[in-house]
mmCIF file of C-alpha atoms and ligand atoms in Angstrom:
data_model
loop_
_atom_site.group_PDB
_atom_site.id
_atom_site.type_symbol
_atom_site.label_atom_id
_atom_site.label_comp_id
_atom_site.label_asym_id
_atom_site.label_seq_id
_atom_site.Cartn_x
_atom_site.Cartn_y
_atom_site.Cartn_z
ATOM 1 C CA MET Z 176 10.164 -4.943 -29.221
ATOM 2 C CA LEU Z 177 9.004 -3.515 -25.936
ATOM 3 C CA ARG Z 178 11.254 -4.297 -22.995
ATOM 4 C CA LEU Z 179 9.409 -4.151 -19.745
ATOM 5 C CA LEU Z 180 11.938 -4.400 -16.992
ATOM 6 C CA PRO Z 181 15.048 -2.419 -17.827
ATOM 7 C CA THR Z 182 16.589 -0.346 -15.077
ATOM 8 C CA VAL Z 183 17.600 3.271 -15.730
ATOM 9 C CA LYS Z 184 19.768 3.830 -18.782
ATOM 10 C CA ILE Z 185 23.189 4.818 -17.513
ATOM 11 C CA ALA Z 186 26.215 4.813 -19.781
ATOM 12 C CA MET Z 187 28.614 4.002 -16.932
ATOM 13 C CA THR Z 188 28.338 1.177 -14.443
ATOM 14 C CA PRO Z 189 25.772 2.348 -11.903
ATOM 15 C CA LYS Z 190 27.148 2.967 -8.439
ATOM 16 C CA ILE Z 191 24.818 1.690 -5.783
ATOM 17 C CA ALA Z 192 25.132 0.231 -2.321
ATOM 18 C CA LYS Z 193 24.781 -3.542 -2.086
ATOM 19 C CA ARG Z 194 21.635 -3.233 -0.007
ATOM 20 C CA LEU Z 195 19.828 -1.723 -3.022
ATOM 21 C CA GLU Z 196 21.612 -3.295 -5.993
ATOM 22 C CA ASN Z 197 19.011 -5.997 -6.571
ATOM 23 C CA PHE Z 198 16.095 -3.603 -6.865
ATOM 24 C CA LYS Z 199 14.830 -2.289 -10.195
ATOM 25 C CA THR Z 200 13.089 0.995 -10.938
ATOM 26 C CA THR Z 201 9.741 0.530 -9.172
ATOM 27 C CA ILE Z 202 7.180 -1.306 -11.282
ATOM 28 C CA PHE Z 203 4.737 1.594 -10.800
ATOM 29 C CA THR Z 204 7.213 4.122 -12.211
ATOM 30 C CA GLN Z 205 8.032 1.791 -15.088
ATOM 31 C CA MET Z 206 4.442 1.097 -16.022
ATOM 32 C CA SER Z 207 3.308 4.721 -15.772
ATOM 33 C CA SER Z 208 6.211 5.786 -18.025
ATOM 34 C CA LEU Z 209 5.143 3.145 -20.538
ATOM 35 C CA ALA Z 210 1.535 4.366 -20.330
ATOM 36 C CA LEU Z 211 2.706 7.860 -21.292
ATOM 37 C CA LYS Z 212 5.015 6.598 -24.002
ATOM 38 C CA HIS Z 213 2.360 4.442 -25.669
ATOM 39 C CA GLY Z 214 -0.585 6.731 -24.925
ATOM 40 C CA ALA Z 215 -2.152 3.782 -23.089
ATOM 41 C CA ILE Z 216 -4.971 3.877 -20.520
ATOM 42 C CA ASN Z 217 -3.281 3.644 -17.142
ATOM 43 C CA LEU Z 218 -5.026 1.082 -14.936
ATOM 44 C CA GLY Z 219 -1.645 0.309 -13.366
ATOM 45 C CA GLN Z 220 -0.267 2.726 -10.781
ATOM 46 C CA GLY Z 221 -2.704 3.456 -7.988
ATOM 47 C CA PHE Z 222 -3.230 7.196 -8.267
ATOM 48 C CA PRO Z 223 -6.620 8.766 -8.971
ATOM 49 C CA ASN Z 224 -6.861 10.576 -12.326
ATOM 50 C CA PHE Z 225 -9.375 12.909 -10.680
ATOM 51 C CA ASP Z 226 -8.748 15.491 -7.992
ATOM 52 C CA GLY Z 227 -9.432 15.325 -4.248
ATOM 53 C CA PRO Z 228 -12.325 17.321 -2.682
ATOM 54 C CA ALA Z 229 -12.422 20.967 -3.840
ATOM 55 C CA GLY Z 230 -12.777 22.201 -0.252
ATOM 56 C CA LEU Z 231 -9.355 20.783 0.588
ATOM 57 C CA ARG Z 232 -7.676 22.451 -2.384
ATOM 58 C CA GLN Z 233 -8.857 26.082 -2.138
ATOM 59 C CA GLY Z 234 -6.700 28.981 -3.256
ATOM 60 C CA GLY Z 235 -3.228 29.014 -4.681
ATOM 61 C CA GLY Z 236 -1.157 27.407 -1.973
ATOM 62 C CA HIS Z 237 -2.746 26.390 1.292
ATOM 63 C CA PRO Z 238 -3.673 29.265 3.640
ATOM 64 C CA ALA Z 239 -1.155 27.866 6.146
ATOM 65 C CA ILE Z 240 1.650 29.030 3.827
ATOM 66 C CA ARG Z 241 0.242 32.561 3.740
ATOM 67 C CA GLU Z 242 -0.282 32.451 7.495
ATOM 68 C CA GLY Z 243 3.394 31.822 8.084
ATOM 69 C CA LYS Z 244 3.281 28.143 9.044
ATOM 70 C CA ASN Z 245 6.565 27.704 7.269
ATOM 71 C CA GLN Z 246 9.224 26.572 9.739
ATOM 72 C CA TYR Z 247 10.116 23.054 10.832
ATOM 73 C CA ALA Z 248 7.196 21.217 12.312
ATOM 74 C CA ARG Z 249 7.681 19.929 15.838
ATOM 75 C CA ALA Z 250 7.628 16.182 16.193
ATOM 76 C CA THR Z 251 5.286 16.517 19.164
ATOM 77 C CA ALA Z 252 2.290 18.718 19.925
ATOM 78 C CA SER Z 253 1.399 19.495 16.338
ATOM 79 C CA LEU Z 254 -2.139 20.114 15.182
ATOM 80 C CA LEU Z 255 -1.886 17.054 12.961
ATOM 81 C CA ASN Z 256 -0.709 14.719 15.756
ATOM 82 C CA ALA Z 257 -3.912 15.610 17.629
ATOM 83 C CA ALA Z 258 -6.105 15.091 14.544
ATOM 84 C CA ILE Z 259 -4.500 11.682 13.932
ATOM 85 C CA ALA Z 260 -5.025 10.634 17.536
ATOM 86 C CA ALA Z 261 -8.681 11.716 17.339
ATOM 87 C CA ARG Z 262 -9.262 9.721 14.159
ATOM 88 C CA PHE Z 263 -7.541 6.636 15.598
ATOM 89 C CA GLN Z 264 -9.745 6.873 18.657
ATOM 90 C CA LYS Z 265 -12.871 7.046 16.507
ATOM 91 C CA ASP Z 266 -11.735 4.130 14.342
ATOM 92 C CA THR Z 267 -10.367 1.772 16.991
ATOM 93 C CA GLY Z 268 -11.655 2.974 20.353
ATOM 94 C CA LEU Z 269 -8.064 3.343 21.578
ATOM 95 C CA THR Z 270 -7.078 6.564 23.297
ATOM 96 C CA ILE Z 271 -3.520 7.527 22.441
ATOM 97 C CA ASP Z 272 -1.214 10.349 23.399
ATOM 98 C CA PRO Z 273 -0.558 12.620 20.391
ATOM 99 C CA GLU Z 274 2.685 13.850 22.001
ATOM 100 C CA THR Z 275 4.372 10.519 22.521
ATOM 101 C CA GLU Z 276 2.569 7.963 20.357
ATOM 102 C CA VAL Z 277 2.217 9.619 16.931
ATOM 103 C CA THR Z 278 4.946 10.286 14.351
ATOM 104 C CA VAL Z 279 4.038 12.304 11.260
ATOM 105 C CA THR Z 280 6.005 11.235 8.187
ATOM 106 C CA SER Z 281 6.355 12.047 4.497
ATOM 107 C CA GLY Z 282 3.741 9.568 3.340
ATOM 108 C CA CYS Z 283 3.271 6.052 4.668
ATOM 109 C CA THR Z 284 6.335 5.054 2.656
ATOM 110 C CA GLU Z 285 8.515 7.021 5.059
ATOM 111 C CA ALA Z 286 6.614 5.591 8.038
ATOM 112 C CA ILE Z 287 7.460 2.113 6.733
ATOM 113 C CA ALA Z 288 11.137 2.993 6.258
ATOM 114 C CA ALA Z 289 11.386 4.705 9.658
ATOM 115 C CA THR Z 290 9.746 1.710 11.337
ATOM 116 C CA MET Z 291 12.147 -0.761 9.748
ATOM 117 C CA LEU Z 292 15.217 1.369 10.339
ATOM 118 C CA GLY Z 293 14.208 2.395 13.841
ATOM 119 C CA LEU Z 294 13.016 -0.968 15.173
ATOM 120 C CA VAL Z 295 14.759 -3.756 13.243
ATOM 121 C CA ASN Z 296 18.298 -4.980 13.828
ATOM 122 C CA LEU Z 297 20.686 -6.529 11.339
ATOM 123 C CA GLY Z 298 19.749 -10.172 10.822
ATOM 124 C CA ASP Z 299 16.316 -9.946 12.488
ATOM 125 C CA GLU Z 300 13.635 -12.019 10.812
ATOM 126 C CA ILE Z 301 10.531 -10.273 9.544
ATOM 127 C CA ILE Z 302 7.522 -12.227 8.309
ATOM 128 C CA VAL Z 303 5.729 -10.776 5.279
ATOM 129 C CA PHE Z 304 2.798 -12.021 3.244
ATOM 130 C CA ALA Z 305 3.426 -12.310 -0.487
ATOM 131 C CA PRO Z 306 2.377 -10.736 -2.744
ATOM 132 C CA PHE Z 307 3.840 -7.727 -0.918
ATOM 133 C CA TYR Z 308 4.179 -4.031 -1.731
ATOM 134 C CA ASP Z 309 7.585 -3.313 -3.253
ATOM 135 C CA SER Z 310 8.909 -0.877 -0.649
ATOM 136 C CA TYR Z 311 8.683 -3.518 2.098
ATOM 137 C CA GLN Z 312 11.447 -5.636 0.678
ATOM 138 C CA ALA Z 313 13.629 -2.623 -0.177
ATOM 139 C CA THR Z 314 13.361 -1.052 3.267
ATOM 140 C CA LEU Z 315 13.888 -4.414 4.957
ATOM 141 C CA SER Z 316 17.029 -4.777 2.875
ATOM 142 C CA MET Z 317 18.170 -1.308 3.958
ATOM 143 C CA ALA Z 318 17.646 -2.374 7.568
ATOM 144 C CA GLY Z 319 19.596 -5.598 6.978
ATOM 145 C CA ALA Z 320 16.633 -7.779 7.950
ATOM 146 C CA ARG Z 321 15.913 -11.309 6.732
ATOM 147 C CA VAL Z 322 12.609 -11.691 4.944
ATOM 148 C CA ARG Z 323 10.433 -14.727 5.745
ATOM 149 C CA SER Z 324 7.767 -14.724 3.068
ATOM 150 C CA ILE Z 325 4.453 -16.569 3.312
ATOM 151 C CA THR Z 326 2.380 -16.759 0.167
ATOM 152 C CA LEU Z 327 -1.315 -15.909 0.118
ATOM 153 C CA ARG Z 328 -2.882 -17.937 -2.683
ATOM 154 C CA PRO Z 329 -5.849 -17.271 -4.946
ATOM 155 C CA PRO Z 330 -8.777 -17.353 -5.120
ATOM 156 C CA ASP Z 331 -9.326 -16.051 -1.562
ATOM 157 C CA PHE Z 332 -5.739 -15.223 -0.479
ATOM 158 C CA ALA Z 333 -6.485 -16.555 3.020
ATOM 159 C CA VAL Z 334 -3.658 -16.735 5.572
ATOM 160 C CA PRO Z 335 -2.250 -20.294 5.637
ATOM 161 C CA ILE Z 336 -2.288 -20.638 9.409
ATOM 162 C CA ALA Z 337 -0.134 -23.767 9.681
ATOM 163 C CA GLU Z 338 2.583 -22.175 7.504
ATOM 164 C CA LEU Z 339 2.385 -19.012 9.550
ATOM 165 C CA ARG Z 340 2.814 -20.927 12.807
ATOM 166 C CA ALA Z 341 5.781 -22.761 11.361
ATOM 167 C CA ALA Z 342 7.405 -19.480 10.282
ATOM 168 C CA PHE Z 343 7.324 -17.880 13.743
ATOM 169 C CA SER Z 344 10.303 -18.473 16.012
ATOM 170 C CA GLU Z 345 12.445 -16.716 18.642
ATOM 171 C CA LYS Z 346 14.159 -14.964 15.714
ATOM 172 C CA THR Z 347 10.932 -13.301 14.568
ATOM 173 C CA ARG Z 348 11.328 -9.637 15.348
ATOM 174 C CA ALA Z 349 8.074 -8.655 13.642
ATOM 175 C CA ILE Z 350 5.317 -9.508 11.217
ATOM 176 C CA LEU Z 351 4.464 -6.961 8.554
ATOM 177 C CA LEU Z 352 0.789 -6.779 7.633
ATOM 178 C CA ASN Z 353 -1.146 -4.862 5.044
ATOM 179 C CA THR Z 354 -4.921 -4.884 5.374
ATOM 180 C CA PRO Z 355 -6.810 -4.123 3.157
ATOM 181 C CA HIS Z 356 -4.094 -5.722 1.065
ATOM 182 C CA ASN Z 357 -2.343 -4.316 -2.007
ATOM 183 C CA PRO Z 358 -2.423 -5.903 -4.617
ATOM 184 C CA THR Z 359 -5.122 -8.522 -3.885
ATOM 185 C CA GLY Z 360 -7.781 -6.550 -1.988
ATOM 186 C CA LYS Z 361 -7.789 -9.278 0.678
ATOM 187 C CA MET Z 362 -8.831 -8.080 4.132
ATOM 188 C CA LEU Z 363 -7.624 -9.972 7.175
ATOM 189 C CA THR Z 364 -10.498 -11.528 9.108
ATOM 190 C CA MET Z 365 -10.920 -11.332 12.878
ATOM 191 C CA ALA Z 366 -9.972 -15.035 13.143
ATOM 192 C CA GLU Z 367 -6.742 -14.450 11.151
ATOM 193 C CA LEU Z 368 -5.885 -11.369 13.200
ATOM 194 C CA GLN Z 369 -6.466 -13.266 16.447
ATOM 195 C CA GLU Z 370 -4.158 -16.015 15.285
ATOM 196 C CA ILE Z 371 -1.481 -13.466 14.339
ATOM 197 C CA ALA Z 372 -1.910 -11.673 17.669
ATOM 198 C CA ALA Z 373 -1.511 -14.941 19.613
ATOM 199 C CA LEU Z 374 1.717 -15.740 17.747
ATOM 200 C CA CYS Z 375 3.112 -12.241 18.322
ATOM 201 C CA VAL Z 376 2.448 -12.602 22.042
ATOM 202 C CA GLU Z 377 3.845 -16.155 22.197
ATOM 203 C CA TYR Z 378 7.112 -15.188 20.486
ATOM 204 C CA ASP Z 379 7.247 -11.642 21.859
ATOM 205 C CA SER Z 380 7.282 -10.241 18.319
ATOM 206 C CA LEU Z 381 6.189 -6.858 17.042
ATOM 207 C CA ALA Z 382 3.548 -6.142 14.381
ATOM 208 C CA PHE Z 383 3.935 -3.483 11.697
ATOM 209 C CA CYS Z 384 0.578 -2.729 10.070
ATOM 210 C CA ASP Z 385 0.161 -0.776 6.857
ATOM 211 C CA GLU Z 386 -3.491 0.307 6.818
ATOM 212 C CA VAL Z 387 -3.486 2.966 4.092
ATOM 213 C CA TYR Z 388 -6.582 1.485 2.431
ATOM 214 C CA ASP Z 389 -8.634 1.292 5.646
ATOM 215 C CA LYS Z 390 -11.305 3.662 4.320
ATOM 216 C CA LEU Z 391 -11.627 1.611 1.132
ATOM 217 C CA ALA Z 392 -13.208 -1.418 2.760
ATOM 218 C CA PHE Z 393 -16.146 -2.670 0.697
ATOM 219 C CA GLU Z 394 -17.029 -6.221 1.618
ATOM 220 C CA ALA Z 395 -15.880 -6.361 5.228
ATOM 221 C CA GLU Z 396 -15.237 -4.191 8.270
ATOM 222 C CA HIS Z 397 -11.631 -3.024 8.577
ATOM 223 C CA ILE Z 398 -10.049 -4.194 11.843
ATOM 224 C CA SER Z 399 -6.799 -2.736 13.187
ATOM 225 C CA LEU Z 400 -4.591 -5.382 14.790
ATOM 226 C CA ALA Z 401 -3.648 -2.784 17.421
ATOM 227 C CA SER Z 402 -7.221 -2.877 18.742
ATOM 228 C CA LEU Z 403 -7.000 -6.566 19.745
ATOM 229 C CA PRO Z 404 -6.297 -7.277 23.421
ATOM 230 C CA GLY Z 405 -2.607 -7.019 24.270
ATOM 231 C CA MET Z 406 -1.622 -5.824 20.811
ATOM 232 C CA PHE Z 407 -1.360 -2.033 21.039
ATOM 233 C CA GLU Z 408 1.817 -2.311 23.114
ATOM 234 C CA ARG Z 409 3.597 -4.282 20.363
ATOM 235 C CA THR Z 410 2.124 -2.716 17.209
ATOM 236 C CA VAL Z 411 3.064 0.121 14.873
ATOM 237 C CA THR Z 412 -0.006 1.189 12.873
ATOM 238 C CA MET Z 413 0.822 3.125 9.718
ATOM 239 C CA ASN Z 414 -1.494 5.130 7.532
ATOM 240 C CA SER Z 415 -1.650 8.169 5.257
ATOM 241 C CA LEU Z 416 -3.953 10.682 3.613
ATOM 242 C CA GLY Z 417 -3.278 9.918 -0.039
ATOM 243 C CA LYS Z 418 -5.761 7.155 -0.786
ATOM 244 C CA THR Z 419 -8.505 8.366 1.541
ATOM 245 C CA PHE Z 420 -8.615 11.883 0.114
ATOM 246 C CA SER Z 421 -7.502 11.157 -3.479
ATOM 247 C CA LEU Z 422 -4.463 13.375 -2.862
ATOM 248 C CA THR Z 423 -1.542 10.983 -3.331
ATOM 249 C CA GLY Z 424 0.898 13.835 -3.981
ATOM 250 C CA TRP Z 425 0.453 15.405 -0.550
ATOM 251 C CA LYS Z 426 2.695 12.750 0.949
ATOM 252 C CA ILE Z 427 1.488 12.975 4.520
ATOM 253 C CA GLY Z 428 1.583 9.762 6.529
ATOM 254 C CA TRP Z 429 2.016 8.644 10.104
ATOM 255 C CA ALA Z 430 2.958 5.870 12.477
ATOM 256 C CA ILE Z 431 1.063 5.235 15.706
ATOM 257 C CA ALA Z 432 2.762 3.153 18.395
ATOM 258 C CA PRO Z 433 3.287 3.093 22.158
ATOM 259 C CA ALA Z 434 5.909 5.596 23.333
ATOM 260 C CA THR Z 435 8.567 2.877 23.687
ATOM 261 C CA LEU Z 436 8.300 1.920 19.992
ATOM 262 C CA THR Z 437 7.622 5.484 18.847
ATOM 263 C CA TRP Z 438 11.056 6.392 20.171
ATOM 264 C CA GLY Z 439 12.687 4.105 17.588
ATOM 265 C CA VAL Z 440 10.450 5.267 14.748
ATOM 266 C CA ARG Z 441 11.013 8.924 15.654
ATOM 267 C CA GLN Z 442 14.759 8.611 15.843
ATOM 268 C CA ALA Z 443 14.848 7.087 12.346
ATOM 269 C CA HIS Z 444 12.438 9.772 11.083
ATOM 270 C CA ALA Z 445 14.543 12.522 12.671
ATOM 271 C CA PHE Z 446 17.630 11.424 10.752
ATOM 272 C CA LEU Z 447 15.839 10.576 7.497
ATOM 273 C CA THR Z 448 13.800 13.741 6.945
ATOM 274 C CA PHE Z 449 13.865 15.468 10.358
ATOM 275 C CA ALA Z 450 10.379 16.901 9.888
ATOM 276 C CA THR Z 451 7.472 16.703 7.459
ATOM 277 C CA SER Z 452 6.299 19.740 5.471
ATOM 278 C CA THR Z 453 4.633 22.119 7.957
ATOM 279 C CA PRO Z 454 1.986 23.747 5.736
ATOM 280 C CA MET Z 455 0.979 20.343 4.387
ATOM 281 C CA GLN Z 456 0.529 19.154 7.965
ATOM 282 C CA HIS Z 457 -1.966 21.965 8.495
ATOM 283 C CA ALA Z 458 -3.786 21.038 5.289
ATOM 284 C CA ALA Z 459 -3.786 17.395 6.422
ATOM 285 C CA ALA Z 460 -5.224 18.245 9.858
ATOM 286 C CA ALA Z 461 -8.085 20.064 8.117
ATOM 287 C CA ALA Z 462 -8.669 17.050 5.855
ATOM 288 C CA LEU Z 463 -8.896 14.717 8.862
ATOM 289 C CA SER Z 464 -11.662 16.851 10.339
ATOM 290 C CA THR Z 465 -13.858 16.164 7.281
ATOM 291 C CA PRO Z 466 -17.244 14.813 8.456
ATOM 292 C CA ASP Z 467 -17.764 11.040 8.254
ATOM 293 C CA GLY Z 468 -20.251 11.440 5.394
ATOM 294 C CA TYR Z 469 -17.222 11.979 3.152
ATOM 295 C CA TYR Z 470 -15.925 8.457 3.765
ATOM 296 C CA GLU Z 471 -19.319 6.972 2.942
ATOM 297 C CA GLU Z 472 -19.464 8.951 -0.284
ATOM 298 C CA LEU Z 473 -15.936 7.846 -1.166
ATOM 299 C CA ARG Z 474 -16.879 4.209 -0.687
ATOM 300 C CA ARG Z 475 -20.077 4.629 -2.705
ATOM 301 C CA ASP Z 476 -18.207 6.269 -5.594
ATOM 302 C CA TYR Z 477 -15.532 3.601 -5.566
ATOM 303 C CA ALA Z 478 -18.090 0.774 -5.376
ATOM 304 C CA VAL Z 479 -19.533 2.001 -8.701
ATOM 305 C CA LYS Z 480 -16.065 2.237 -10.262
ATOM 306 C CA LYS Z 481 -15.169 -1.205 -8.981
ATOM 307 C CA GLU Z 482 -18.234 -2.731 -10.570
ATOM 308 C CA ILE Z 483 -17.502 -1.118 -13.935
ATOM 309 C CA LEU Z 484 -13.949 -2.448 -13.959
ATOM 310 C CA VAL Z 485 -14.757 -5.925 -12.655
ATOM 311 C CA GLU Z 486 -17.672 -6.390 -15.071
ATOM 312 C CA GLY Z 487 -15.530 -5.098 -17.942
ATOM 313 C CA LEU Z 488 -12.694 -7.476 -17.106
ATOM 314 C CA ARG Z 489 -15.073 -10.430 -16.765
ATOM 315 C CA ALA Z 490 -16.724 -9.604 -20.090
ATOM 316 C CA ALA Z 491 -13.267 -9.506 -21.632
ATOM 317 C CA GLY Z 492 -12.598 -13.050 -20.423
ATOM 318 C CA PHE Z 493 -10.513 -12.613 -17.266
ATOM 319 C CA VAL Z 494 -11.002 -14.625 -14.122
ATOM 320 C CA VAL Z 495 -11.297 -11.820 -11.569
ATOM 321 C CA TYR Z 496 -10.508 -12.748 -7.964
ATOM 322 C CA PRO Z 497 -12.681 -11.311 -5.200
ATOM 323 C CA SER Z 498 -11.307 -8.094 -3.674
ATOM 324 C CA SER Z 499 -12.812 -6.878 -0.382
ATOM 325 C CA GLY Z 500 -10.931 -3.598 -0.048
ATOM 326 C CA THR Z 501 -8.366 -1.210 -1.666
ATOM 327 C CA TYR Z 502 -8.860 0.154 -5.183
ATOM 328 C CA PHE Z 503 -7.236 -2.858 -6.815
ATOM 329 C CA VAL Z 504 -8.384 -6.145 -8.280
ATOM 330 C CA VAL Z 505 -6.209 -9.033 -9.322
ATOM 331 C CA ALA Z 506 -7.158 -11.077 -12.376
ATOM 332 C CA ASP Z 507 -5.939 -14.337 -13.875
ATOM 333 C CA HIS Z 508 -4.759 -13.636 -17.419
ATOM 334 C CA THR Z 509 -4.071 -17.260 -18.374
ATOM 335 C CA PRO Z 510 -7.287 -17.643 -20.434
ATOM 336 C CA PHE Z 511 -5.465 -15.530 -23.050
ATOM 337 C CA GLY Z 512 -2.593 -17.958 -23.452
ATOM 338 C CA PHE Z 513 0.441 -15.885 -22.472
ATOM 339 C CA ASP Z 514 3.433 -17.423 -20.704
ATOM 340 C CA SER Z 515 3.808 -14.828 -17.991
ATOM 341 C CA ASP Z 516 2.298 -11.730 -16.455
ATOM 342 C CA VAL Z 517 5.090 -9.631 -17.954
ATOM 343 C CA ALA Z 518 4.477 -10.995 -21.473
ATOM 344 C CA PHE Z 519 0.764 -10.387 -21.016
ATOM 345 C CA CYS Z 520 1.320 -6.793 -19.809
ATOM 346 C CA GLU Z 521 3.568 -6.108 -22.792
ATOM 347 C CA TYR Z 522 0.861 -7.324 -25.140
ATOM 348 C CA LEU Z 523 -1.781 -5.297 -23.294
ATOM 349 C CA ILE Z 524 0.178 -2.075 -23.654
ATOM 350 C CA GLN Z 525 1.244 -2.533 -27.247
ATOM 351 C CA GLU Z 526 -1.809 -4.097 -28.791
ATOM 352 C CA VAL Z 527 -4.686 -3.025 -26.595
ATOM 353 C CA GLY Z 528 -3.433 0.254 -25.123
ATOM 354 C CA VAL Z 529 -4.066 -0.561 -21.460
ATOM 355 C CA VAL Z 530 -1.554 -0.680 -18.603
ATOM 356 C CA ALA Z 531 -1.819 -3.193 -15.754
ATOM 357 C CA ILE Z 532 0.741 -4.227 -13.140
ATOM 358 C CA PRO Z 533 2.401 -7.659 -13.449
ATOM 359 C CA THR Z 534 2.195 -9.255 -10.000
ATOM 360 C CA SER Z 535 5.341 -11.402 -10.172
ATOM 361 C CA VAL Z 536 7.315 -8.403 -8.857
ATOM 362 C CA PHE Z 537 5.512 -8.773 -5.515
ATOM 363 C CA TYR Z 538 6.982 -12.189 -4.651
ATOM 364 C CA LEU Z 539 10.431 -13.423 -3.600
ATOM 365 C CA ASP Z 540 9.908 -16.107 -6.248
ATOM 366 C CA PRO Z 541 8.431 -14.342 -9.320
ATOM 367 C CA GLU Z 542 7.046 -17.660 -10.597
ATOM 368 C CA GLU Z 543 4.340 -17.448 -7.945
ATOM 369 C CA GLY Z 544 2.816 -14.324 -9.469
ATOM 370 C CA LYS Z 545 3.148 -15.284 -13.113
ATOM 371 C CA SER Z 546 -0.517 -15.965 -13.781
ATOM 372 C CA MET Z 547 -1.925 -12.720 -12.393
ATOM 373 C CA VAL Z 548 -2.081 -9.008 -13.157
ATOM 374 C CA ARG Z 549 -3.370 -6.120 -11.054
ATOM 375 C CA PHE Z 550 -5.793 -3.463 -12.294
ATOM 376 C CA THR Z 551 -6.809 -0.330 -10.410
ATOM 377 C CA PHE Z 552 -10.208 1.314 -10.468
ATOM 378 C CA CYS Z 553 -9.135 4.676 -9.019
ATOM 379 C CA LYS Z 554 -9.851 6.295 -12.369
ATOM 380 C CA ASP Z 555 -12.835 8.220 -13.727
ATOM 381 C CA GLU Z 556 -15.717 6.183 -15.107
ATOM 382 C CA GLY Z 557 -15.009 7.025 -18.745
ATOM 383 C CA THR Z 558 -11.505 5.629 -18.398
ATOM 384 C CA LEU Z 559 -12.752 2.486 -16.681
ATOM 385 C CA ARG Z 560 -15.378 1.808 -19.323
ATOM 386 C CA GLU Z 561 -12.571 1.474 -21.822
ATOM 387 C CA ALA Z 562 -11.872 -1.864 -20.142
ATOM 388 C CA GLU Z 563 -15.037 -3.125 -21.825
ATOM 389 C CA PHE Z 564 -13.381 -2.593 -25.160
ATOM 390 C CA LEU Z 565 -10.693 -5.035 -24.141
ATOM 391 C CA ARG Z 566 -12.974 -7.854 -25.133
ATOM 392 C CA ASP Z 567 -12.692 -7.389 -28.911
ATOM 393 C CA ASP Z 568 -8.989 -6.630 -28.766
ATOM 394 C CA LEU Z 569 -8.120 -9.619 -26.660
ATOM 395 C CA PHE Z 570 -10.116 -12.160 -28.603
ATOM 396 C CA GLY Z 571 -9.884 -10.382 -31.961
HETATM 397 N N1 LIG A 454 0.734 2.540 -3.962
HETATM 398 C C1 LIG A 454 0.630 2.717 -5.381
HETATM 399 C C2 LIG A 454 0.255 1.418 -6.064
HETATM 400 O O1 LIG A 454 0.347 0.363 -5.472
HETATM 401 C C3 LIG A 454 1.910 3.146 -6.025
HETATM 402 C C4 LIG A 454 2.769 4.112 -5.324
HETATM 403 C C5 LIG A 454 4.105 4.199 -6.013
HETATM 404 O O2 LIG A 454 4.146 4.353 -7.221
HETATM 405 N N2 LIG A 454 5.163 4.029 -5.298
HETATM 406 O O3 LIG A 454 -0.092 1.460 -7.216
#
């Protein structure tokens, strides 16, 4: 019998700080290990099974290593800080100071951790939208914050404005947003962002925005909350290279915020990792200077992949919810008669040979995600077409 959610096998009682004792091995690590073990097609963890652009991968080791760019990067005045500021300006129209308003981190995951640890006090309330990415809850726990979760519900995962208003109070230190949203693909609309902005101003709260899928916006225009009037001064905008350039292992991310907030993020970053890999920063700066045509091509390629997966899932009998951005879609598995997303994922791996992500792990109350599973389409077309074969296996 396959057991889906064990933690690591340790003969002795594991020793772990209280702030992390309730967290399991991440669902992505678990599911990818199971994919390997069962030789299953991995439509679970969001990493491309194809490589990033050849031009960004030339030679053995990036030229920066050979050119001696091998000592600690400076937190300010780096080539990458400038490239990030230039891209932000192009995307949002906001002119920022690369010296004082950009922090380069080891992936967006570190930007998230540094933001929480550098700007949130013990007991502060942080509003998050469920389903939420797993590292949010873990880093909020490390910071000692209290999580106020608001559930986005299918089919459209719209922000329930009245609930949001009711959740804001003087205790709200920040709201944590992710648009385009993992796992649902929901993109916040201008009206929703305006509402959020008004509440942040009214309660003098901050906004932490994870925008790592901004270049994977298919059905709508991506809007950064920071670009709304009065919001830059209270917003940390986080992003990374991994999804945009299909190079998730490079682990280069960043946080953009006014100097006052950057100070907190930078102090946390300084004591977490001190600096981010110097040669990779040079490689990342080169990637960010890629002409805009690349982003269009990326979107075109992914639109084809998305259609293959969504059509395959529909043909197999899933109810697929609309996804406007990211490389994920969420589907309702209940037509197949399983009790929970975990039970369904177990069946899918063992009997069909496909890995998906159960969504119940993305809620404070797992019951809320029980009927849905997440599939990714960041895989080559041959792999995605296998989803079509699900039909016979699921009904067979
Ligand atoms: N962001 C990726 C996803 O949602 C996973 C990254 C990870 O495994 N931590 O699939």
